[in-house]
């Protein structure tokens, strides 16, 4: 997923990261034209090295990688996905990288049969598969059955109810109309929430199955011409995708799914129990057109050419799903790693990663991200061959089973958590790196200035200046402001690194109009005609990846910007103040406000001291190491071992995906979940806890400053 792009299991009108308000330009000008974390001479050499590496990713090579990796549907747990593993490893070996493959065995049932009938009026079986389209040879190849990942099994027949987006508030609306979905089959449209939340709410309200369809208003003909005449979803297009609401293998919650690790029984896994099947809007029309009963609020109308009614009935449907869980529910998955050992701080890791699995050929999601990782790896490998080994270790990873619920990256994070806690410097994610021309980016506020600076150094493929300049122009922000960047919510492989461990992360990519998300039509022909015909945005994403990895890996002192971080945090206080006032609660954000102001002041002093200390010969490597070790503690201090009260695995207290939405981002979740729960005492306690965590983060910055002197 992505900022204005489609991301993995994130959204259909894709945004993994949700946008926050633009920050004033001044907030990141502490560094001026210098390069934070570098002495002047080191900065000059780094600029030369980066510009050489940025020039290396090659559109022709990106195109060739894309063609090979998207040649067939490569769902996790299948032989075709093992072929992508072998391709990536062979490429990285050929670049001269050290390689590693890690295998995990996860619970991941694959369907054996998926069928849907309209039973009344006029019984007919719906054709679920996506038909081949002219001029697109890949569309005629075998495809993955249209079922949502982690659907339950079942064979149910019942009246149909239309539930709009299937949000919590949609069921409340149905309640107020006196309509129950208990014992019924619900039809929901995609959008406004993660599909796993739709499945959870349907099951919670007693539905016996849920069909989720892509309304033409969402990404079909209402938005533009449909495939193959245009990039949008045609009447047969289907959005597959997982309905798992936890991150990682549901059989091994919180620990790695290695051989011999204990597995919890299926009855205790947090997985859906009813059939969950995605359908096209062509098929949805077959069910919705005949519904009667209430015609729902006006906002429930979609883009199909009839008046939408809620039902129940008189349309009846039958849904039947079977899978292989009884015999082959557990399957191997494979993460790949290409490693460049650092020369000075080998235990500090900069990881560039993207998922390698897909629901179909996956040219956009996520062959484009895999290609970016490959081309960035090649750029760095060539720099190493030319004698420029980075100071820190850079790891180029591809993750398996992201589409099922971030399994590959989560199992890896759980497997290597001690090493990552100690030495994980940054995780840079590539999910849907290129499917259009519009740049979007985001991540931890500590890395945003670095991402902007690298975007200034990379030419935009349209020839009109830098990626940064085009981004500004397209964002139409005031001269005094920076383009908005996304916050890390959920929905892609950064979650383990960010939400579980508190590692700083960044993500970027190029988005555009598209309606092939998680469809068989997300393929090489679509990409070549609509997404990125010249594969120039694939190369541009890789240029940024190479520049980001080198910038962070070669810094003498880590380039985190905790001034921008603290200022960004301060923008979240007024909403909390308003909530406290509206509840007439006695609690206050005073201590938190003070802690953030202290953090900003200390961070400013640190940045100045860092610049002063970075003169040739002033710092020994041991001293640099001490400063960096202290800096690695800053964002770790903003996590807590017991995690969020709602979700203990989520330890980071800054951003998280809203548990009632799955896509929307929630800031300061420990506090804002307490406010939402209506618990005044808990809110007061959580405000105090968060203020103390920021005080600890500030002490880590102060320790870094002390180590400089
Ligand atoms: Zn993806």
XYZ file of C-alpha atoms and ligand atoms in Angstrom:
710
model
C 0.000 0.000 0.000
C 1.023 3.515 -0.030
C 0.433 7.143 0.387
C -1.625 7.813 -2.692
C -1.089 4.341 -3.974
C -2.467 0.905 -3.433
C -0.651 -0.978 -0.799
C -0.535 -4.649 -0.061
C -3.371 -5.580 2.174
C -4.105 -2.005 2.907
C -6.713 -0.195 0.926
C -8.411 -0.481 -2.393
C -7.865 3.190 -2.996
C -4.637 2.558 -1.452
C -3.021 4.173 1.346
C -0.901 2.281 3.758
C 0.228 5.366 5.347
C -2.410 7.894 6.139
C -1.715 11.513 5.451
C -1.088 13.970 8.190
C -1.160 17.713 7.973
C 1.622 19.484 6.165
C 4.355 20.650 8.476
C 5.743 24.168 8.254
C 8.895 24.298 6.164
C 10.847 25.895 8.978
C 10.539 22.778 11.074
C 13.221 20.975 9.157
C 15.609 23.788 8.487
C 17.808 23.204 11.482
C 20.371 21.665 9.190
C 20.425 24.234 6.409
C 22.289 22.987 3.359
C 24.560 20.700 5.339
C 24.100 16.960 5.630
C 23.033 15.982 9.146
C 25.302 13.348 10.651
C 28.177 14.053 8.269
C 31.255 16.246 8.533
C 31.699 18.659 5.627
C 34.312 16.532 3.915
C 32.384 13.322 4.462
C 29.265 15.014 3.114
C 31.023 16.006 -0.092
C 32.230 12.442 -0.658
C 28.796 11.080 0.202
C 27.120 13.349 -2.376
C 29.420 11.964 -5.059
C 28.816 8.384 -3.963
C 25.050 8.869 -3.817
C 24.822 10.548 -7.192
C 26.732 7.644 -8.699
C 24.457 5.083 -7.000
C 21.306 7.043 -7.855
C 22.280 6.912 -11.535
C 22.568 3.116 -11.597
C 19.009 1.738 -11.427
C 18.007 1.044 -14.982
C 14.492 1.109 -16.502
C 15.342 -1.603 -19.051
C 16.553 -3.904 -16.314
C 13.528 -3.018 -14.162
C 11.303 -3.972 -17.069
C 13.078 -7.311 -17.459
C 12.777 -8.083 -13.723
C 9.116 -7.126 -13.833
C 8.398 -9.331 -16.818
C 10.004 -12.353 -15.159
C 8.597 -11.835 -11.661
C 5.049 -11.142 -12.917
C 5.051 -13.973 -15.477
C 2.590 -15.987 -13.392
C 0.375 -15.795 -10.335
C 2.672 -16.274 -7.336
C 0.606 -16.709 -4.232
C 2.519 -17.539 -1.067
C 2.819 -21.254 -0.431
C 2.827 -22.264 -4.117
C 5.615 -23.546 -6.402
C 5.467 -20.360 -8.490
C 6.297 -18.334 -5.386
C 9.333 -20.557 -4.788
C 10.447 -19.538 -8.280
C 10.392 -15.843 -7.345
C 12.519 -16.711 -4.299
C 15.043 -18.475 -6.513
C 15.096 -15.603 -9.018
C 15.753 -12.971 -6.361
C 18.471 -15.042 -4.677
C 20.163 -15.733 -8.036
C 20.095 -12.017 -8.891
C 21.567 -11.021 -5.538
C 24.279 -13.668 -5.736
C 25.174 -12.407 -9.212
C 25.546 -8.912 -7.760
C 28.080 -10.340 -5.331
C 25.899 -10.043 -2.230
C 25.992 -12.506 0.614
C 22.551 -14.176 0.629
C 20.330 -15.961 3.092
C 16.901 -17.574 2.932
C 14.802 -18.037 6.044
C 11.946 -20.487 6.101
C 8.946 -20.320 8.410
C 6.016 -22.736 8.537
C 2.755 -20.867 8.919
C -0.946 -21.645 9.058
C -2.202 -20.590 5.620
C -5.053 -22.672 4.157
C -5.514 -22.513 0.387
C -8.953 -22.938 -1.196
C -9.928 -26.132 -2.954
C -13.333 -24.912 -4.182
C -15.239 -21.622 -4.078
C -18.788 -21.329 -5.442
C -21.586 -18.784 -5.151
C -25.147 -19.146 -6.401
C -28.138 -16.879 -6.507
C -30.862 -19.267 -5.342
C -33.784 -16.875 -5.810
C -35.140 -15.336 -7.879
C -34.143 -17.483 -10.888
C -31.366 -19.732 -9.637
C -28.002 -19.175 -11.296
C -24.386 -19.901 -10.413
C -22.134 -16.853 -10.543
C -18.948 -17.061 -12.612
C -16.331 -15.992 -10.079
C -13.110 -16.250 -12.097
C -11.741 -13.218 -13.911
C -11.934 -13.924 -17.658
C -9.023 -13.471 -20.041
C -8.979 -10.139 -21.854
C -7.734 -9.545 -25.383
C -4.150 -8.463 -25.763
C -3.169 -9.628 -22.275
C -1.669 -13.127 -22.388
C -1.083 -13.323 -18.618
C -4.798 -12.845 -17.970
C -5.422 -16.237 -19.590
C -3.050 -18.113 -17.246
C -4.195 -20.083 -14.185
C -5.442 -17.821 -11.411
C -5.924 -18.081 -7.688
C -9.514 -18.848 -6.684
C -11.516 -15.805 -5.671
C -11.630 -16.164 -1.919
C -10.302 -13.934 0.823
C -7.225 -15.142 2.697
C -8.242 -16.840 5.980
C -11.889 -17.151 4.935
C -13.731 -19.755 6.945
C -15.112 -22.866 5.271
C -18.830 -23.494 4.931
C -21.837 -24.160 2.775
C -24.655 -21.763 3.613
C -27.887 -20.661 1.965
C -29.710 -17.568 3.215
C -31.429 -14.309 2.380
C -29.138 -11.482 1.301
C -28.690 -8.154 3.148
C -26.736 -5.205 1.731
C -24.633 -3.608 4.498
C -22.982 -0.705 2.634
C -19.254 -0.742 3.606
C -19.873 -3.138 6.490
C -18.518 -0.616 9.001
C -19.448 -0.616 12.680
C -21.654 2.426 12.028
C -23.379 0.690 9.082
C -24.562 -2.089 11.400
C -25.744 0.545 13.878
C -27.741 2.085 11.034
C -29.268 -1.303 10.200
C -30.156 -1.754 13.873
C -31.974 1.561 13.821
C -33.945 0.373 10.779
C -34.811 -2.834 12.636
C -32.883 -4.999 10.190
C -30.840 -7.918 11.490
C -28.173 -9.782 9.530
C -28.316 -12.778 11.859
C -28.422 -15.974 9.824
C -28.119 -14.027 6.582
C -25.535 -13.578 3.847
C -24.292 -9.997 3.755
C -22.962 -8.135 0.740
C -20.545 -5.295 1.570
C -18.621 -2.966 -0.672
C -14.888 -2.471 -0.422
C -13.530 0.783 0.934
C -13.479 2.894 4.104
C -12.012 0.061 6.185
C -9.685 -2.927 5.994
C -11.593 -5.945 4.677
C -10.693 -7.963 7.777
C -12.752 -5.539 9.859
C -15.703 -6.071 7.466
C -15.423 -9.838 7.977
C -15.085 -9.449 11.757
C -18.143 -7.200 12.042
C -20.266 -9.446 9.799
C -19.411 -12.485 11.908
C -19.939 -10.547 15.149
C -23.439 -9.582 14.000
C -24.362 -13.159 13.181
C -24.043 -13.231 9.391
C -23.362 -16.704 7.980
C -21.212 -15.475 5.082
C -19.955 -12.196 3.632
C -19.430 -11.298 -0.009
C -17.248 -8.213 -0.534
C -17.367 -6.480 -3.893
C -15.631 -3.584 -5.629
C -18.268 -0.956 -6.384
C -17.753 0.857 -9.722
C -17.841 4.065 -7.704
C -14.729 2.925 -5.834
C -12.309 1.944 -8.611
C -14.466 1.055 -11.634
C -16.155 2.866 -14.519
C -17.282 5.787 -12.374
C -13.577 6.630 -11.970
C -12.394 6.070 -15.528
C -12.193 3.696 -18.476
C -11.919 0.082 -17.451
C -9.360 -2.539 -18.313
C -8.241 -3.294 -21.018
C -9.371 0.082 -22.455
C -8.294 1.967 -19.359
C -6.632 1.301 -16.010
C -9.770 0.928 -13.883
C -11.600 -2.198 -12.723
C -13.869 -3.891 -15.249
C -17.135 -5.637 -14.396
C -15.369 -8.974 -13.843
C -12.439 -7.678 -11.801
C -12.068 -9.017 -8.266
C -10.131 -7.694 -5.305
C -8.772 -10.651 -3.355
C -7.023 -10.086 -0.051
C -6.584 -11.287 3.484
C -9.177 -10.920 6.225
C -6.743 -11.684 9.031
C -6.861 -8.971 11.694
C -3.618 -9.826 13.456
C -0.086 -9.445 12.119
C 1.881 -12.596 11.472
C 1.181 -16.311 11.584
C -2.025 -16.838 13.592
C -0.667 -20.176 14.878
C 2.431 -18.636 16.528
C 1.336 -15.279 17.967
C 4.294 -13.242 19.226
C 7.064 -15.709 18.335
C 8.663 -17.018 15.161
C 7.033 -19.879 13.257
C 10.210 -21.921 13.158
C 10.410 -25.693 12.992
C 9.599 -27.109 16.390
C 7.915 -23.974 17.752
C 4.601 -24.756 19.466
C 1.436 -24.080 17.438
C -1.844 -23.085 19.031
C -4.888 -25.076 17.921
C -7.077 -23.630 15.206
C -9.893 -23.126 17.711
C -7.777 -20.544 19.537
C -6.516 -18.658 16.470
C -7.850 -15.191 15.751
C -9.242 -16.003 12.303
C -12.685 -15.665 10.690
C -15.106 -18.585 10.936
C -17.550 -17.724 8.141
C -16.966 -17.848 4.376
C -15.565 -14.541 3.073
C -15.606 -14.244 -0.709
C -14.657 -11.267 -2.902
C -16.794 -10.745 -6.000
C -16.867 -8.429 -8.999
C -19.395 -5.652 -9.416
C -20.870 -7.634 -12.282
C -21.702 -10.405 -9.839
C -22.712 -8.025 -7.055
C -25.287 -6.568 -9.440
C -26.801 -10.059 -9.843
C -27.502 -10.091 -6.105
C -28.159 -6.448 -5.259
C -30.481 -5.560 -8.151
C -33.294 -7.765 -6.878
C -33.098 -6.759 -3.199
C -36.170 -5.039 -1.783
C -37.081 -3.697 1.625
C -35.672 -0.397 2.836
C -33.688 1.539 0.234
C -31.203 2.696 2.834
C -29.711 6.111 3.428
C -28.745 8.050 0.302
C -25.063 7.576 1.168
C -25.499 3.819 0.771
C -26.140 4.147 -2.961
C -23.240 3.135 -5.161
C -22.334 3.290 -8.837
C -24.418 0.391 -10.198
C -27.324 1.396 -12.440
C -30.232 0.683 -10.096
C -31.568 1.799 -6.733
C -29.774 -0.108 -3.948
C -32.091 -1.702 -1.378
C -31.067 -3.258 1.914
C -33.259 -6.379 1.958
C -33.351 -8.895 3.552
C -34.365 -10.820 0.443
C -36.202 -11.689 -1.592
C -32.799 -12.492 -3.116
C -31.343 -15.643 -1.614
C -27.798 -16.864 -2.141
C -25.681 -19.900 -1.455
C -21.969 -19.632 -0.644
C -19.701 -22.664 -0.466
C -16.001 -22.570 0.403
C -13.701 -25.505 1.066
C -9.961 -25.431 1.669
C -7.004 -27.658 2.468
C -6.650 -26.940 6.188
C -7.446 -30.498 7.213
C -4.463 -31.868 5.313
C -2.122 -29.009 4.281
C -3.079 -26.007 6.422
C 0.544 -25.327 7.386
C 2.827 -24.232 4.563
C 6.423 -23.081 4.232
C 7.171 -19.442 3.420
C 10.552 -17.992 2.481
C 12.101 -14.595 3.144
C 15.228 -13.687 1.184
C 18.123 -11.503 2.277
C 20.998 -9.943 0.352
C 23.581 -8.578 2.742
C 26.362 -5.979 2.525
C 28.416 -6.074 5.732
C 29.249 -2.681 7.173
C 32.886 -1.668 7.553
C 32.650 0.314 10.777
C 29.367 -0.498 12.498
C 28.543 -3.987 11.181
C 25.979 -4.655 13.923
C 23.909 -1.608 12.950
C 21.385 -2.556 10.276
C 19.676 -0.569 7.537
C 17.055 -2.829 5.984
C 15.413 -2.201 2.611
C 12.502 -4.577 2.067
C 9.410 -5.350 0.066
C 7.065 -8.296 -0.161
C 7.536 -10.812 -2.925
C 4.141 -12.534 -2.864
C 0.953 -11.488 -4.657
C -2.632 -12.571 -5.321
C -2.104 -12.691 -9.063
C 0.800 -11.788 -11.364
C 1.160 -8.728 -9.104
C 3.051 -6.393 -11.432
C 2.209 -3.435 -9.192
C 1.619 -5.268 -5.896
C 4.340 -6.106 -5.332
C 6.615 -6.931 -8.220
C 7.255 -3.184 -8.493
C 8.506 -3.094 -4.899
C 10.600 -6.217 -5.389
C 12.146 -4.656 -8.503
C 12.964 -1.512 -6.537
C 14.712 -3.608 -3.867
C 16.654 -5.506 -6.566
C 17.778 -2.412 -8.444
C 18.724 -0.593 -5.240
C 20.722 -3.659 -4.189
C 22.552 -3.630 -7.496
C 23.382 0.067 -7.139
C 24.832 -0.475 -3.658
C 26.636 -3.668 -4.693
C 28.350 -1.785 -7.514
C 29.414 0.938 -5.100
C 30.939 -1.773 -2.896
C 32.777 -3.252 -5.873
C 34.162 0.211 -6.571
C 35.598 0.260 -3.060
C 32.846 2.076 -1.169
C 31.717 -0.394 1.454
C 29.086 1.269 3.673
C 29.863 1.910 7.324
C 26.728 0.079 8.470
C 25.331 -3.224 7.272
C 22.667 -2.902 4.566
C 20.201 -5.755 4.128
C 17.997 -6.079 1.018
C 15.044 -8.265 1.969
C 12.032 -9.704 0.174
C 9.215 -10.976 2.343
C 6.842 -13.829 1.707
C 3.135 -13.940 2.655
C 2.711 -10.221 3.258
C -0.609 -10.506 1.499
C -1.864 -12.957 4.108
C -1.200 -10.615 7.024
C 2.458 -9.505 6.961
C 3.556 -13.046 7.795
C 7.072 -13.138 6.362
C 8.240 -9.841 7.810
C 6.510 -10.430 11.138
C 7.998 -13.886 11.633
C 11.413 -12.454 10.755
C 11.040 -9.596 13.240
C 9.992 -12.044 15.947
C 12.875 -14.329 14.999
C 15.541 -11.599 15.083
C 13.996 -9.246 17.614
C 16.981 -9.067 19.968
C 19.394 -8.202 17.166
C 16.964 -5.661 15.694
C 16.236 -4.060 19.052
C 19.945 -3.524 19.555
C 21.086 -2.592 16.082
C 18.099 -1.868 13.834
C 18.730 1.646 12.517
C 15.997 1.971 9.883
C 13.551 -0.123 7.896
C 12.748 1.214 4.410
C 9.639 -0.333 2.854
C 8.750 -0.773 -0.813
C 5.139 -1.854 -1.342
C 3.639 -0.871 -4.696
C 6.697 1.203 -5.485
C 5.487 2.157 -8.961
C 2.063 2.168 -10.580
C 1.875 5.765 -11.703
C 3.669 9.086 -11.718
C 2.663 10.682 -8.444
C 5.163 10.515 -5.604
C 4.082 9.870 -2.042
C 6.150 9.144 1.008
C 6.117 8.990 4.742
C 7.229 7.198 7.834
C 8.646 8.102 11.193
C 9.043 11.896 11.483
C 12.689 11.321 12.443
C 13.453 10.115 8.903
C 11.228 12.480 6.908
C 13.888 15.166 6.377
C 16.258 12.506 5.030
C 13.608 11.264 2.609
C 12.940 14.814 1.403
C 16.646 15.416 0.896
C 17.099 12.235 -1.147
C 13.984 13.123 -3.187
C 15.743 16.417 -4.019
C 18.686 14.474 -5.407
C 16.669 12.148 -7.651
C 15.481 13.471 -11.017
C 11.773 13.064 -11.689
C 11.230 10.802 -14.705
C 9.068 13.478 -16.337
C 12.201 15.550 -16.881
C 10.911 18.612 -15.046
C 13.230 18.652 -12.077
C 13.641 16.553 -8.976
C 11.156 14.106 -7.500
C 10.912 16.553 -4.618
C 10.096 19.490 -6.902
C 7.377 17.488 -8.689
C 6.010 16.320 -5.357
C 5.756 19.919 -4.146
C 4.127 21.011 -7.377
C 1.581 18.180 -7.326
C 0.851 18.689 -3.635
C 0.163 22.394 -4.232
C 1.325 23.263 -0.730
C 2.068 26.826 0.324
C 5.627 28.040 -0.174
C 6.117 27.908 3.558
C 5.085 24.280 3.968
C 6.449 20.854 3.135
C 4.284 18.353 1.235
C 2.263 16.162 3.590
C 3.785 12.816 4.470
C 2.133 9.640 5.643
C 2.174 8.292 9.186
C 2.944 4.616 9.742
C -0.475 3.084 10.435
C -0.674 -0.516 9.336
C -0.995 -2.571 6.250
C 2.500 -3.347 5.125
C 5.760 -4.935 6.191
C 7.016 -2.005 8.225
C 4.549 -2.983 10.974
C 6.779 -5.506 12.732
C 9.743 -3.164 12.711
C 7.737 -0.106 13.663
C 4.766 -1.195 15.761
C 6.453 -4.099 17.529
C 10.030 -2.871 17.929
C 9.952 0.921 17.597
C 12.476 1.084 14.755
C 12.282 4.238 12.610
C 10.797 3.444 9.195
C 10.202 5.167 5.875
C 8.159 4.264 2.811
C 7.648 5.836 -0.612
C 6.374 5.085 -4.082
C 4.708 6.435 -7.194
C 0.924 6.097 -7.463
C -1.713 6.694 -10.095
C -5.206 5.717 -11.193
C -5.777 1.980 -11.108
C -8.434 -0.642 -10.548
C -6.489 -3.867 -10.696
C -5.547 -4.064 -7.026
C -5.353 -7.769 -6.015
C -6.794 -8.812 -9.384
C -5.474 -11.183 -12.029
C -5.220 -8.076 -14.220
C -2.461 -6.549 -12.065
C 0.028 -7.816 -14.595
C 2.792 -6.892 -17.000
C 0.403 -5.819 -19.757
C -1.486 -3.462 -17.409
C 1.795 -2.042 -16.108
C 3.207 -1.604 -19.632
C 0.060 0.127 -20.906
C -1.033 2.192 -17.910
C 0.981 1.971 -14.707
C 4.571 2.706 -15.727
C 5.030 2.044 -19.458
C 8.703 3.019 -19.480
C 9.468 1.435 -16.090
C 11.047 4.773 -15.265
C 9.161 5.128 -11.976
C 10.314 1.650 -10.964
C 13.852 2.912 -11.482
C 13.112 6.175 -9.662
C 11.829 4.303 -6.591
C 15.032 2.250 -6.632
C 17.153 5.413 -6.944
C 15.539 6.740 -3.797
C 16.048 3.397 -2.053
C 19.735 3.365 -2.921
C 20.166 6.980 -1.816
C 18.278 6.435 1.449
C 20.174 3.268 2.334
C 23.572 4.844 1.676
C 22.739 8.117 3.425
C 21.695 6.351 6.617
C 24.358 3.638 6.442
C 27.311 5.991 5.912
C 26.507 8.694 8.439
C 29.124 9.179 11.118
C 26.333 10.095 13.515
C 22.833 8.838 12.715
C 20.857 11.533 10.855
C 17.571 11.239 12.789
C 15.758 14.558 13.158
C 14.140 14.726 16.591
C 13.253 18.390 16.189
C 10.832 17.544 13.395
C 9.725 14.534 15.419
C 8.870 16.601 18.518
C 7.157 19.314 16.474
C 5.041 16.717 14.677
C 4.013 15.221 18.021
C 2.950 18.648 19.277
C 0.413 18.920 16.467
C -1.527 15.995 18.023
C -2.196 17.762 21.324
C -5.106 20.063 20.391
C -7.330 17.107 19.423
C -6.695 15.539 22.819
C -7.404 18.843 24.555
C -10.711 19.077 22.700
C -11.651 15.528 23.672
C -10.853 16.180 27.335
C -12.906 19.368 27.240
C -15.863 17.747 25.527
C -15.960 15.023 28.190
C -15.464 17.655 30.907
C -12.640 15.499 32.282
C -10.138 16.891 34.743
C -7.060 15.395 33.016
C -4.671 17.618 31.113
C -2.052 17.413 28.403
C 0.175 19.762 30.404
C 2.845 17.225 31.324
C 2.887 15.776 27.810
C 3.124 19.248 26.306
C 6.040 20.035 28.609
C 7.752 16.750 27.727
C 7.443 17.475 24.000
C 8.720 20.972 24.413
C 11.696 19.606 26.394
C 12.286 17.050 23.650
C 12.258 19.717 20.961
C 14.725 21.870 22.899
C 17.069 18.974 23.642
C 16.854 17.773 20.033
C 17.790 21.238 18.787
C 20.789 21.343 21.103
C 21.792 17.875 20.014
C 21.573 18.785 16.315
C 23.804 21.804 16.890
C 26.278 19.768 18.934
C 26.299 17.053 16.257
C 27.145 19.611 13.577
C 29.886 21.127 15.763
C 31.422 17.778 16.636
C 31.616 16.586 13.045
C 34.950 18.064 12.144
C 37.668 15.757 10.849
C 39.393 13.849 13.602
C 37.201 15.152 16.410
C 35.391 11.910 17.113
C 36.828 8.455 17.500
C 34.846 5.555 16.159
C 34.181 4.458 19.754
C 32.718 7.852 20.521
C 30.565 7.813 17.387
C 29.399 4.371 18.402
C 28.406 5.651 21.839
C 26.418 8.526 20.325
C 24.688 6.212 17.865
C 23.846 3.685 20.552
C 22.193 6.438 22.575
C 20.266 7.615 19.499
C 18.969 4.113 18.872
C 17.301 4.354 22.257
C 15.174 7.399 21.440
C 12.272 5.806 19.584
C 12.664 2.518 21.484
C 11.829 4.610 24.570
C 8.475 5.421 22.976
C 7.463 1.772 23.071
C 6.445 -0.189 26.148
C 6.977 -3.903 26.759
C 3.351 -4.595 27.643
C 2.118 -2.913 24.456
C -1.281 -1.349 23.934
C -4.044 -2.511 26.245
C -6.083 -3.551 23.203
C -3.184 -5.276 21.429
C -0.078 -6.246 23.410
C 1.993 -7.026 20.292
C 1.755 -3.329 19.328
C 4.327 -1.705 21.589
C 4.861 1.586 19.777
C 2.896 4.418 21.412
C 3.152 6.931 18.542
C 1.163 5.550 15.600
C -0.929 2.453 14.989
C -3.711 1.337 12.646
C -7.101 2.047 14.236
C -8.412 -1.277 15.512
C -11.917 -0.367 14.357
C -10.837 0.452 10.836
C -7.537 -1.206 9.971
C -6.521 1.505 7.494
C -7.047 4.731 9.364
C -4.115 5.784 11.457
C -4.387 6.532 15.155
C -1.846 8.779 16.850
C -0.901 8.344 20.525
C -3.013 5.152 20.599
C -2.636 4.429 24.320
C -4.243 7.787 25.079
C -6.722 7.965 22.233
C -8.026 4.431 22.794
C -8.630 5.323 26.449
C -10.528 8.430 25.351
C -12.581 6.389 22.913
C -13.355 3.875 25.664
C -14.767 6.766 27.704
C -12.440 5.944 30.605
C -11.388 9.140 32.372
C -9.040 7.512 34.890
C -7.319 5.443 32.240
C -6.930 8.494 30.018
C -5.252 10.369 32.858
C -2.924 7.438 33.547
C -2.073 7.012 29.869
C -1.324 10.719 29.455
C 1.083 10.509 32.383
C 2.643 7.319 31.018
C 3.165 8.848 27.580
C 4.713 11.999 29.055
C 7.160 9.818 30.990
C 8.063 7.898 27.838
C 8.850 11.176 26.075
C 10.958 12.221 29.043
C 12.904 8.967 28.634
C 13.300 9.646 24.898
C 14.621 13.103 25.727
C 17.099 11.583 28.181
C 18.340 9.349 25.339
C 18.907 12.425 23.153
C 20.674 14.127 26.052
C 22.863 11.046 26.488
C 23.744 11.217 22.796
C 24.703 14.873 23.218
C 26.778 14.066 26.297
C 28.590 11.348 24.350
C 29.528 13.917 21.695
C 31.431 16.001 24.211
Zn 1.502 -5.110 -1.294
